[in-house]
Amino acid sequence: MTTAAALEARLVAHEADAFAPDLLAALDENEEFPAEAVRVLDEAGLPAHYVLTPDADVSETVRLLRSVARRDLTVAIAHGKTFLGTVPVWLAGTPEQTADLAGRVRAGSPVCWGLTERDHGADLFASELTATAEDTQQGRSWRLSGEKWLINNATRADLACVLARTDPAGGGRGFSLFLVDKTRLPHGSWRDLPKVRTHGIRGADISGFTLDDAPLPADALVGAEGDGIPVVLTSLQLTRIACGALSLGAADHALRLAREFTTGRELYGRRLADIPHVRRILGRAAAAALTAEAVVLLAARSVHTLPGELSVTSAIAKAFVPTLTQTTLSSLAELLGVRGFLTSPPGGGFAKLERDHRICAIFDGSTAVNRAALLHQLPRLGRKLRRRQADHDAVRATADLTAAPPAFDRERLALLSVTGCSLVQSLPDTAARVRSSATPELTSLLDRLGTELALLEAESTAFVPTAGGLPSTAFTLAERYERLYAAAACLALWDANPALRTGPLGENALWLRACLTTLVGDDENTPSADADSATAQHATDCCPVNSVVPSQGSAPDLPDTPAPDLFDALAAVLLERTAPEFTLLGAVT
């Protein structure tokens, strides 16, 4: 199988053809599928990483997808969809099913996941596509009829993992999953639906299909009859974490574009990158990207070390990371000004990147869906947190990036976490170890973190989920839990990896303080959101940073308040980088 370094080298080699930015932009403009880029990924062996064997490393799959997403989200989403479509088989399939599918995937066969329907969206319990059993002398077979719509790779895929109603009454045990091989169906029983035009990822195959009395053999059933919904919910625990790779790649791309723009432009005789307000925006964006990376790293490794807690971990990662990244993209769009809205050079593709990323917060469960899933487990999470119950050894194994993760064990997955969230529940102990050698600046942030933790404990104690729906105020509580998970991830990485305490990012705990400030703030360094917006507005709109301005002209009267040292220092590290990514993982590996 390919390594991250090998894939990166191959992608660099194709930056003049299949992965040329101008070509990918043209394909997007014409709503054409990036077939050549997908072929490069197939030849590089990326599909082999979608096969979830016991010795697979989900964090490596995430890292590889991030490399692709760093260049183009359409390509990453289109190719990575095969992983999403195959996960139910890896989790619930028979040895024969998994072996056959693994061979097909490694050979490059695309797979789609037929979940959603035109009239029901994410309401899986309302799905109308039916599977009718037929008992014959040769055994049980099935007939599938109905439509699946807004399915990524529906037309291109040879295989589809389809959720079907097997009990007319529906309910938790009224649905089953089937692996449909459309190349083996009778003519006319599978019909592709037209491609749907979308705001982002315009070149992707977003379409659907109709099944008309399609005959399937008994071995097309994935898992037991009636297991469809539980298998889907368990599969989403893995796919939601994998989606984090897309947001990390988008952040990498955005920071590179912002770095190139601010170092290559001058305003009134000085580089944009030297203007304190601009540096502060860059520093905050870099801190957000590192925070998102910490969450995705810990979530991906938790697949191996804390699989029983993934119902919590995956919901947090899927809600937090795309939301934070989209906010970061918006701040950088303001910094780029008019350049951020151009669809062709010299815009550099930022407009495409920003609109492509919007889908990341929607598929595999929207932000609201994932926060609701977290809130329904919050009473247990609150009890475990108050009792300080945690699997400390597993947390340590999760955070130690130099250690290979243990084998993946699908039998340890669970629909609900009976042990809560060990990372958050171990936060007081982790913070105490970090505090023992912390600087005064870091100690102040740890104090603020302790206050936030106490507030979460109090509010989670009083919270009771209701059957009639969650009040809007409850989602603020879910956001607070997400931020504390992110803070715990940052502290655990700092505690377990000495390499992260050295170098430009580690000196004086720079990256850790910046991430914690992003999450819980402090009185000195964290302005209000309105102040951030006003700063960005002044730095871009009030001053014509995208105009041709004579360098000998005098500068206008700028309210040039010095940027906080913390974000200015982080911006300096970002601006000095030449690597395609701004990452914590690189400091360890």
Coordinates of C-alpha atoms in Angstrom, one line a residue:
M1 CA 0.0 0.0 0.0
T2 CA 1.1 3.6 -0.7
T3 CA 2.5 5.8 2.1
A4 CA 1.6 9.4 2.7
A5 CA 5.0 10.5 1.5
A6 CA 4.7 8.4 -1.7
L7 CA 1.2 9.7 -2.5
E8 CA 2.4 13.3 -1.9
A9 CA 5.3 12.7 -4.3
R10 CA 3.0 11.3 -6.9
L11 CA 0.5 14.2 -6.6
V12 CA 3.4 16.7 -7.0
A13 CA 4.4 14.9 -10.1
H14 CA 0.9 15.4 -11.6
E15 CA 0.5 19.0 -10.7
A16 CA 1.1 19.9 -14.3
D17 CA -1.5 17.5 -15.7
A18 CA -4.2 15.6 -13.8
F19 CA -3.9 17.7 -10.7
A20 CA -3.2 21.0 -12.4
P21 CA -5.2 23.7 -10.6
D22 CA -6.3 25.3 -13.9
L23 CA -7.5 22.0 -15.3
L24 CA -9.4 21.1 -12.1
A25 CA -11.0 24.6 -12.1
A26 CA -12.1 24.1 -15.7
L27 CA -13.6 20.8 -15.0
D28 CA -15.5 22.3 -12.1
E29 CA -16.7 25.2 -14.3
N30 CA -18.0 22.7 -16.9
E31 CA -19.4 20.4 -14.2
E32 CA -17.2 17.5 -15.5
F33 CA -16.0 14.6 -13.4
P34 CA -12.2 14.7 -12.7
A35 CA -11.6 11.3 -14.2
E36 CA -7.9 11.6 -14.8
A37 CA -7.2 12.7 -11.2
V38 CA -9.2 9.7 -10.0
R39 CA -7.2 7.4 -12.2
V40 CA -4.0 8.8 -10.7
L41 CA -5.2 7.9 -7.2
D42 CA -6.3 4.4 -8.4
E43 CA -2.8 3.8 -9.9
A44 CA -1.2 5.1 -6.7
G45 CA -3.0 2.4 -4.7
L46 CA -5.2 4.7 -2.6
P47 CA -8.2 2.3 -2.8
A48 CA -6.4 -0.3 -0.8
H49 CA -6.6 2.0 2.2
Y50 CA -10.4 1.9 2.0
V51 CA -10.3 -1.8 2.9
L52 CA -10.8 -2.0 6.7
T53 CA -8.8 -5.1 7.8
P54 CA -7.7 -5.6 11.4
D55 CA -4.2 -4.3 10.6
A56 CA -5.5 -1.2 8.8
D57 CA -4.7 2.2 10.2
V58 CA -7.6 4.7 9.9
S59 CA -5.4 7.6 10.8
E60 CA -3.2 6.8 7.8
T61 CA -6.3 6.7 5.6
V62 CA -7.3 10.1 6.9
R63 CA -3.8 11.4 6.3
L64 CA -3.9 10.2 2.6
L65 CA -7.3 11.7 2.0
R66 CA -6.0 15.0 3.5
S67 CA -3.3 15.1 0.8
V68 CA -5.8 14.8 -1.9
A69 CA -8.3 17.3 -0.3
R70 CA -5.4 19.8 0.0
R71 CA -5.4 20.0 -3.8
D72 CA -9.1 19.5 -4.7
L73 CA -12.1 18.7 -2.6
T74 CA -14.1 17.4 -5.5
V75 CA -11.5 14.7 -6.2
A76 CA -11.1 13.8 -2.6
I77 CA -14.9 13.5 -2.0
A78 CA -15.5 11.5 -5.2
H79 CA -12.7 9.1 -4.6
G80 CA -13.1 8.8 -0.8
K81 CA -16.8 7.9 -1.2
T82 CA -15.8 4.3 -1.8
F83 CA -14.6 4.1 1.8
L84 CA -18.0 5.4 3.0
G85 CA -19.8 2.9 0.8
T86 CA -17.9 -0.1 2.0
V87 CA -17.7 0.4 5.7
P88 CA -21.0 -1.4 6.4
V89 CA -19.5 -4.5 4.8
W90 CA -16.3 -4.3 6.8
L91 CA -18.4 -4.0 9.9
A92 CA -21.1 -6.6 9.3
G93 CA -20.2 -8.6 6.3
T94 CA -19.3 -12.3 6.2
P95 CA -15.7 -13.3 5.5
E96 CA -16.7 -14.2 1.9
Q97 CA -18.3 -10.8 1.4
T98 CA -15.4 -8.9 2.8
A99 CA -12.8 -10.8 0.8
D100 CA -14.7 -10.4 -2.5
L101 CA -15.3 -6.7 -1.9
A102 CA -11.7 -6.1 -0.8
G103 CA -10.6 -7.5 -4.2
R104 CA -13.0 -5.3 -6.1
V105 CA -12.0 -2.2 -4.2
R106 CA -8.3 -2.7 -4.5
A107 CA -8.9 -3.1 -8.3
G108 CA -10.4 0.3 -8.4
S109 CA -14.2 -0.4 -8.5
P110 CA -16.0 2.6 -7.1
V111 CA -18.7 2.0 -4.5
C112 CA -21.6 4.2 -3.4
W113 CA -23.8 4.3 -0.3
G114 CA -27.5 4.4 -1.1
L115 CA -29.0 5.8 2.0
T116 CA -31.0 9.0 1.3
E117 CA -34.2 9.4 -0.7
R118 CA -35.8 12.3 -2.5
D119 CA -38.7 12.9 -0.1
H120 CA -37.0 11.9 3.1
G121 CA -33.4 13.1 3.2
A122 CA -31.7 12.0 6.4
D123 CA -34.8 10.5 7.9
L124 CA -33.7 6.9 7.4
F125 CA -36.8 5.5 9.2
A126 CA -39.0 6.9 6.4
S127 CA -37.1 5.2 3.6
E128 CA -39.4 3.7 1.0
L129 CA -37.1 1.5 -1.2
T130 CA -38.3 -2.0 -0.4
A131 CA -36.7 -5.4 -0.4
T132 CA -39.1 -8.3 -0.7
A133 CA -38.0 -11.8 0.3
E134 CA -38.5 -14.8 -2.0
D135 CA -38.1 -18.3 -0.6
T136 CA -37.3 -20.9 -3.3
Q137 CA -35.9 -24.3 -3.5
Q138 CA -32.5 -22.7 -4.0
G139 CA -32.8 -20.6 -0.8
R140 CA -33.9 -17.1 0.0
S141 CA -33.5 -14.3 -2.5
W142 CA -34.7 -10.7 -2.7
R143 CA -36.3 -8.2 -5.0
L144 CA -35.5 -4.5 -4.5
S145 CA -37.7 -1.7 -5.8
G146 CA -37.5 2.1 -5.2
E147 CA -35.3 5.1 -5.6
K148 CA -32.2 6.5 -3.9
W149 CA -31.3 10.1 -4.6
L150 CA -28.5 12.6 -4.0
I151 CA -26.1 9.7 -3.9
N152 CA -22.4 10.5 -4.5
N153 CA -21.0 8.2 -7.3
A154 CA -24.4 6.7 -7.9
T155 CA -23.9 6.6 -11.7
R156 CA -20.1 5.7 -11.7
A157 CA -20.2 3.1 -9.1
D158 CA -20.3 -0.6 -9.9
L159 CA -21.4 -1.5 -6.4
A160 CA -23.9 0.1 -4.1
C161 CA -24.6 -0.6 -0.4
V162 CA -28.3 0.1 -0.2
L163 CA -30.6 0.5 2.8
A164 CA -34.0 -1.1 2.1
R165 CA -37.2 -1.5 4.0
T166 CA -37.7 -5.3 4.7
D167 CA -40.6 -4.9 7.2
P168 CA -43.6 -2.8 5.9
A169 CA -44.0 -1.5 9.5
G170 CA -40.5 -0.1 9.5
G171 CA -39.0 0.7 12.9
G172 CA -35.6 0.0 14.3
R173 CA -35.5 -3.5 13.0
G174 CA -37.5 -2.9 9.8
F175 CA -34.6 -2.2 7.5
S176 CA -31.7 -4.2 6.0
L177 CA -28.6 -3.5 4.0
F178 CA -27.8 -5.0 0.6
L179 CA -24.6 -4.9 -1.5
V180 CA -25.9 -4.5 -5.0
D181 CA -23.7 -5.3 -7.9
K182 CA -25.3 -3.5 -10.8
T183 CA -23.1 -5.2 -13.4
R184 CA -24.9 -8.5 -12.5
L185 CA -28.5 -7.2 -12.7
P186 CA -30.8 -7.9 -15.6
H187 CA -31.2 -5.1 -18.1
G188 CA -33.7 -2.5 -17.0
S189 CA -33.7 -3.3 -13.3
W190 CA -31.2 -0.6 -12.5
R191 CA -31.7 2.9 -13.9
D192 CA -29.3 5.8 -13.4
L193 CA -30.9 9.2 -12.5
P194 CA -29.6 12.4 -14.0
K195 CA -26.7 14.3 -12.4
V196 CA -27.8 16.9 -10.0
R197 CA -26.3 20.4 -10.3
T198 CA -24.8 21.6 -7.1
H199 CA -23.4 24.8 -5.7
G200 CA -20.1 23.1 -4.7
I201 CA -18.2 20.0 -5.9
R202 CA -19.8 20.7 -9.3
G203 CA -17.9 18.0 -11.1
A204 CA -18.8 15.2 -8.7
D205 CA -21.2 12.5 -9.7
I206 CA -24.1 13.5 -7.4
S207 CA -27.1 11.6 -8.9
G208 CA -29.2 8.7 -7.9
F209 CA -30.7 5.4 -9.1
T210 CA -33.9 3.5 -9.4
L211 CA -34.3 -0.2 -8.8
D212 CA -37.2 -1.9 -10.5
D213 CA -37.8 -5.4 -9.1
A214 CA -34.0 -6.0 -9.1
P215 CA -33.2 -9.6 -8.1
L216 CA -30.5 -10.2 -5.5
P217 CA -29.1 -13.5 -4.2
A218 CA -29.2 -14.3 -0.5
D219 CA -25.5 -13.4 -0.1
A220 CA -26.3 -9.8 -1.1
L221 CA -27.7 -9.2 2.4
V222 CA -25.1 -7.4 4.7
G223 CA -25.5 -8.5 8.3
A224 CA -28.7 -10.1 9.5
E225 CA -32.2 -9.1 8.2
G226 CA -33.4 -6.1 10.2
D227 CA -29.9 -5.0 11.1
G228 CA -29.8 -2.1 8.6
I229 CA -30.3 0.8 10.9
P230 CA -27.9 -0.4 13.6
V231 CA -25.2 -1.2 11.0
V232 CA -25.7 2.3 9.4
L233 CA -25.4 4.1 12.7
T234 CA -22.3 2.1 13.6
S235 CA -20.7 2.7 10.2
L236 CA -21.3 6.5 10.5
Q237 CA -19.0 6.5 13.5
L238 CA -16.1 5.7 11.1
T239 CA -17.2 7.7 8.1
R240 CA -17.8 10.9 10.1
I241 CA -14.3 10.7 11.4
A242 CA -12.9 10.1 7.9
C243 CA -14.7 13.3 6.8
G244 CA -12.4 15.3 9.0
A245 CA -9.6 14.7 6.4
L246 CA -11.6 16.8 3.9
S247 CA -11.7 19.8 6.3
L248 CA -8.0 19.5 7.2
G249 CA -7.1 19.4 3.5
A250 CA -9.3 22.5 2.9
A251 CA -7.6 24.3 5.7
D252 CA -4.2 23.4 4.3
H253 CA -5.2 24.8 0.9
A254 CA -6.7 28.0 2.4
L255 CA -3.6 28.8 4.5
R256 CA -1.3 28.3 1.6
L257 CA -3.3 30.7 -0.6
A258 CA -3.5 33.2 2.2
R259 CA 0.3 32.9 2.9
E260 CA 1.1 33.3 -0.8
F261 CA -1.2 36.3 -1.1
T262 CA -0.1 38.2 2.0
T263 CA 3.7 37.7 1.3
G264 CA 3.3 38.6 -2.3
R265 CA 1.4 41.9 -2.0
E266 CA 2.3 45.3 -0.7
L267 CA 0.1 47.9 0.8
Y268 CA 1.5 51.5 1.1
G269 CA 5.1 50.3 1.0
R270 CA 5.0 47.2 3.2
R271 CA 3.9 43.6 2.7
L272 CA 0.5 42.6 3.8
A273 CA 2.1 39.9 5.9
D274 CA 3.9 42.6 7.9
I275 CA 0.7 44.4 8.9
P276 CA -0.3 43.5 12.5
H277 CA -4.0 43.1 11.8
V278 CA -3.3 40.8 8.9
R279 CA -0.8 38.7 10.9
R280 CA -3.4 38.4 13.7
I281 CA -6.0 37.0 11.3
L282 CA -3.4 34.6 9.9
G283 CA -2.4 33.5 13.3
R284 CA -5.9 32.8 14.4
A285 CA -6.6 30.9 11.2
A286 CA -3.5 28.8 11.8
A287 CA -4.5 28.1 15.4
A288 CA -7.9 26.9 14.3
A289 CA -6.3 24.6 11.7
L290 CA -4.1 23.1 14.3
T291 CA -7.0 22.7 16.7
A292 CA -9.0 20.9 14.1
E293 CA -6.0 18.6 13.3
A294 CA -5.7 17.7 17.0
V295 CA -9.4 16.6 17.1
V296 CA -9.2 14.6 13.9
L297 CA -5.9 12.9 14.9
L298 CA -7.3 11.7 18.3
A299 CA -10.7 10.7 16.8
A300 CA -9.0 8.6 14.0
R301 CA -6.7 6.9 16.5
S302 CA -9.7 6.3 18.8
V303 CA -11.1 3.9 16.1
H304 CA -8.4 1.5 17.3
T305 CA -7.9 2.5 21.0
L306 CA -11.3 3.5 22.2
P307 CA -13.8 2.0 19.7
G308 CA -16.6 1.6 22.2
E309 CA -16.7 5.4 22.6
L310 CA -16.9 6.3 18.9
S311 CA -20.6 7.2 19.1
V312 CA -19.5 10.2 21.1
T313 CA -16.1 10.9 19.5
S314 CA -17.4 10.7 15.9
A315 CA -20.3 13.1 16.6
I316 CA -18.0 15.6 18.2
A317 CA -15.5 15.4 15.3
K318 CA -18.1 15.7 12.6
A319 CA -19.8 18.7 14.3
F320 CA -16.7 20.6 15.4
V321 CA -14.2 20.2 12.6
P322 CA -16.2 21.3 9.6
T323 CA -17.8 24.1 11.5
L324 CA -14.5 25.5 12.8
T325 CA -12.9 25.1 9.3
Q326 CA -15.8 26.9 7.6
T327 CA -15.5 29.8 10.0
T328 CA -11.7 29.9 9.3
L329 CA -12.3 30.0 5.6
S330 CA -14.7 32.9 6.0
S331 CA -12.1 34.9 7.9
L332 CA -9.5 34.2 5.3
A333 CA -12.0 35.2 2.6
E334 CA -12.3 38.6 4.2
L335 CA -8.5 38.8 4.3
L336 CA -8.2 38.0 0.6
G337 CA -10.9 40.6 -0.3
V338 CA -11.9 40.6 -3.9
R339 CA -9.3 37.9 -4.7
G340 CA -11.3 35.5 -2.6
F341 CA -14.3 35.7 -4.9
L342 CA -12.6 35.3 -8.2
T343 CA -13.2 32.0 -10.0
S344 CA -10.0 32.2 -12.1
P345 CA -6.4 33.4 -11.5
P346 CA -5.2 35.4 -9.7
G347 CA -7.8 34.2 -7.2
G348 CA -6.0 30.9 -6.9
G349 CA -9.2 28.9 -6.5
F350 CA -10.2 30.1 -3.0
A351 CA -13.8 30.7 -4.1
K352 CA -14.1 27.1 -5.3
L353 CA -12.5 25.8 -2.2
E354 CA -14.8 27.8 0.1
R355 CA -18.0 26.7 -1.6
D356 CA -16.8 23.1 -2.0
H357 CA -16.1 22.8 1.7
R358 CA -19.7 23.7 2.6
I359 CA -20.9 20.2 1.8
C360 CA -18.5 18.8 4.5
A361 CA -20.8 20.0 7.3
I362 CA -23.8 18.3 5.7
F363 CA -23.1 14.8 4.5
D364 CA -23.0 11.9 6.9
G365 CA -25.1 13.8 9.3
S366 CA -25.3 17.6 9.6
T367 CA -23.9 19.6 12.4
A368 CA -27.3 19.7 14.1
V369 CA -27.8 16.0 13.7
N370 CA -24.4 15.2 15.3
R371 CA -24.9 17.6 18.2
A372 CA -28.3 16.1 18.9
A373 CA -26.6 12.6 18.9
L374 CA -24.1 14.0 21.5
L375 CA -26.8 15.6 23.6
H376 CA -28.8 12.3 23.9
Q377 CA -25.8 10.8 25.6
L378 CA -24.9 13.8 27.7
P379 CA -26.4 12.6 31.0
R380 CA -24.1 9.6 31.0
L381 CA -21.2 11.8 29.9
G382 CA -21.8 14.1 32.7
R383 CA -21.9 11.4 35.3
K384 CA -18.7 9.8 34.0
L385 CA -17.0 13.3 34.0
R386 CA -18.0 14.0 37.6
R387 CA -16.7 10.7 38.7
R388 CA -13.4 11.2 36.7
Q389 CA -13.8 7.7 35.2
A390 CA -11.6 7.2 32.2
D391 CA -9.5 4.6 30.4
H392 CA -6.2 6.5 31.0
D393 CA -4.0 3.9 29.3
A394 CA -6.2 4.0 26.1
V395 CA -6.0 7.8 26.2
R396 CA -2.3 7.7 26.4
A397 CA -2.1 5.2 23.5
T398 CA -4.4 7.4 21.5
A399 CA -2.3 10.5 21.9
D400 CA 1.1 8.9 21.4
L401 CA 1.7 9.6 17.7
T402 CA 4.9 7.6 17.7
A403 CA 3.1 4.3 18.6
A404 CA 1.4 2.2 16.1
P405 CA -2.3 1.8 16.9
P406 CA -3.6 -1.6 18.0
A407 CA -5.5 -3.8 15.6
F408 CA -9.0 -2.7 14.6
D409 CA -11.7 -4.8 16.3
R410 CA -15.2 -4.3 14.8
E411 CA -16.7 -6.3 17.7
R412 CA -15.8 -3.5 20.2
L413 CA -18.0 -0.9 18.4
A414 CA -21.2 0.0 20.1
L415 CA -24.2 2.1 19.3
L416 CA -23.9 4.0 22.6
S417 CA -20.8 4.5 24.8
V418 CA -21.2 3.0 28.2
T419 CA -17.8 4.4 29.3
G420 CA -18.5 8.0 28.2
C421 CA -15.7 9.9 26.7
S422 CA -12.4 9.0 28.2
L423 CA -10.5 11.9 26.6
V424 CA -12.7 14.5 28.3
Q425 CA -13.0 12.6 31.5
S426 CA -9.2 12.4 31.8
L427 CA -8.9 16.1 31.1
P428 CA -8.4 17.1 34.8
D429 CA -5.5 14.6 35.2
T430 CA -3.9 15.6 31.8
A431 CA -4.2 19.3 32.7
A432 CA -2.5 18.7 36.1
R433 CA 0.5 17.0 34.4
V434 CA 0.8 19.9 31.9
R435 CA 0.5 22.4 34.7
S436 CA 3.4 21.1 36.6
S437 CA 5.8 22.5 34.0
A438 CA 3.6 25.3 32.5
T439 CA 4.6 28.9 32.0
P440 CA 2.4 31.6 33.6
E441 CA 0.7 32.2 30.2
L442 CA -0.2 28.6 29.8
T443 CA -1.2 28.3 33.5
S444 CA -3.7 31.1 33.0
L445 CA -5.3 29.2 30.1
L446 CA -5.5 26.0 32.2
D447 CA -7.3 28.0 34.9
R448 CA -9.8 29.2 32.3
L449 CA -10.1 25.6 31.1
G450 CA -10.9 24.5 34.6
T451 CA -13.6 27.0 34.9
E452 CA -15.2 25.8 31.6
L453 CA -15.0 22.2 32.8
A454 CA -16.8 23.1 36.0
L455 CA -19.5 24.9 34.1
L456 CA -19.9 21.9 31.8
E457 CA -20.2 19.6 34.8
A458 CA -22.9 21.8 36.4
E459 CA -24.9 22.2 33.2
S460 CA -24.7 18.6 32.2
T461 CA -26.0 17.6 35.6
A462 CA -29.2 19.6 35.1
F463 CA -29.7 18.6 31.4
V464 CA -32.4 16.0 30.6
P465 CA -33.1 15.1 27.0
T466 CA -36.8 15.3 26.1
A467 CA -38.7 13.1 23.7
G468 CA -40.4 16.0 22.1
G469 CA -37.2 17.6 20.8
L470 CA -34.2 19.4 22.1
P471 CA -34.4 23.1 23.0
S472 CA -32.1 25.4 21.0
T473 CA -30.3 26.3 24.2
A474 CA -29.1 22.7 24.5
F475 CA -27.0 23.0 21.4
T476 CA -24.8 25.6 23.2
L477 CA -24.1 22.9 25.7
A478 CA -23.1 20.5 22.9
E479 CA -20.7 23.1 21.5
R480 CA -19.1 23.5 25.0
Y481 CA -18.5 19.8 25.2
E482 CA -16.9 19.8 21.7
R483 CA -14.6 22.6 22.7
L484 CA -13.5 20.8 25.8
Y485 CA -12.9 17.6 23.8
A486 CA -10.7 19.7 21.5
A487 CA -8.8 21.2 24.4
A488 CA -8.3 17.7 25.9
A489 CA -7.0 16.5 22.5
C490 CA -4.5 19.4 22.4
L491 CA -3.3 18.8 26.0
A492 CA -3.1 15.0 25.5
L493 CA -0.9 15.4 22.4
W494 CA 1.3 17.9 24.2
D495 CA 1.6 15.6 27.2
A496 CA 2.4 12.4 25.1
N497 CA 4.7 13.7 22.4
P498 CA 7.9 15.4 23.5
A499 CA 8.6 16.3 19.8
L500 CA 5.6 18.7 19.9
R501 CA 7.3 20.7 22.7
T502 CA 10.3 21.6 20.5
G503 CA 10.9 23.7 17.5
P504 CA 9.2 27.0 16.4
L505 CA 5.7 25.7 17.2
G506 CA 6.6 24.1 20.5
E507 CA 8.8 26.9 22.0
N508 CA 7.0 28.5 24.9
A509 CA 4.1 26.2 24.2
L510 CA 3.2 28.4 21.2
W511 CA 0.8 26.1 19.4
L512 CA -0.8 24.8 22.5
R513 CA -1.5 28.2 23.9
A514 CA -2.8 29.4 20.6
C515 CA -5.2 26.4 20.3
L516 CA -6.4 26.8 23.9
T517 CA -6.9 30.5 23.4
T518 CA -9.0 29.7 20.3
L519 CA -11.1 27.3 22.4
V520 CA -11.5 28.9 25.8
G521 CA -9.9 32.3 25.4
D522 CA -8.3 34.5 27.9
D523 CA -9.0 38.1 28.9
E524 CA -5.8 39.4 27.3
N525 CA -5.7 37.7 24.0
T526 CA -9.3 36.9 22.9
P527 CA -11.3 39.7 21.4
S528 CA -15.0 39.4 20.6
A529 CA -16.2 38.1 17.4
D530 CA -17.4 41.6 16.5
A531 CA -13.9 42.9 17.0
D532 CA -12.5 40.1 14.8
S533 CA -14.9 41.0 12.0
A534 CA -14.2 44.7 12.3
T535 CA -10.4 44.1 12.2
A536 CA -10.8 42.0 9.1
Q537 CA -13.1 44.5 7.5
H538 CA -10.7 47.3 8.0
A539 CA -7.7 45.3 6.8
T540 CA -9.4 44.3 3.5
D541 CA -12.3 46.5 2.6
C542 CA -11.4 49.9 4.0
C543 CA -7.9 49.6 2.7
P544 CA -7.7 48.6 -1.1
V545 CA -5.3 45.7 -0.5
N546 CA -6.3 44.3 -4.0
S547 CA -5.7 47.6 -5.7
V548 CA -2.5 48.7 -7.4
V549 CA -1.1 51.2 -4.9
P550 CA 2.1 53.2 -5.5
S551 CA 4.6 52.0 -3.0
Q552 CA 5.9 55.5 -2.4
G553 CA 2.4 56.7 -1.3
S554 CA 1.8 57.6 2.3
A555 CA -0.2 55.1 4.4
P556 CA -3.6 56.1 5.6
D557 CA -4.2 56.7 9.3
L558 CA -4.6 53.0 10.4
P559 CA -5.6 52.1 13.9
D560 CA -2.4 50.0 14.0
T561 CA -2.8 48.4 17.4
P562 CA -0.2 45.7 17.7
A563 CA -1.4 42.2 17.2
P564 CA -1.3 40.0 20.3
D565 CA 2.1 38.4 20.6
L566 CA 0.6 34.9 20.6
F567 CA -1.1 35.0 17.2
D568 CA 1.6 37.2 15.7
A569 CA 4.2 34.6 16.7
L570 CA 2.1 31.8 15.2
A571 CA 1.6 33.8 12.0
A572 CA 5.4 34.2 11.8
V573 CA 5.9 30.4 11.9
L574 CA 3.2 30.0 9.2
L575 CA 4.7 32.6 6.9
E576 CA 8.1 30.9 7.2
R577 CA 6.8 27.5 6.1
T578 CA 7.3 26.2 2.6
A579 CA 5.6 22.8 3.2
P580 CA 2.1 22.3 1.6
E581 CA 0.6 21.7 5.1
F582 CA 0.8 23.5 8.4
T583 CA 0.6 20.5 10.7
L584 CA 1.3 19.0 14.1
L585 CA 1.8 15.5 12.7
G586 CA 4.8 16.6 10.7
A587 CA 6.6 17.6 13.8
V588 CA 6.4 14.1 15.1
T589 CA 6.8 12.0 11.9

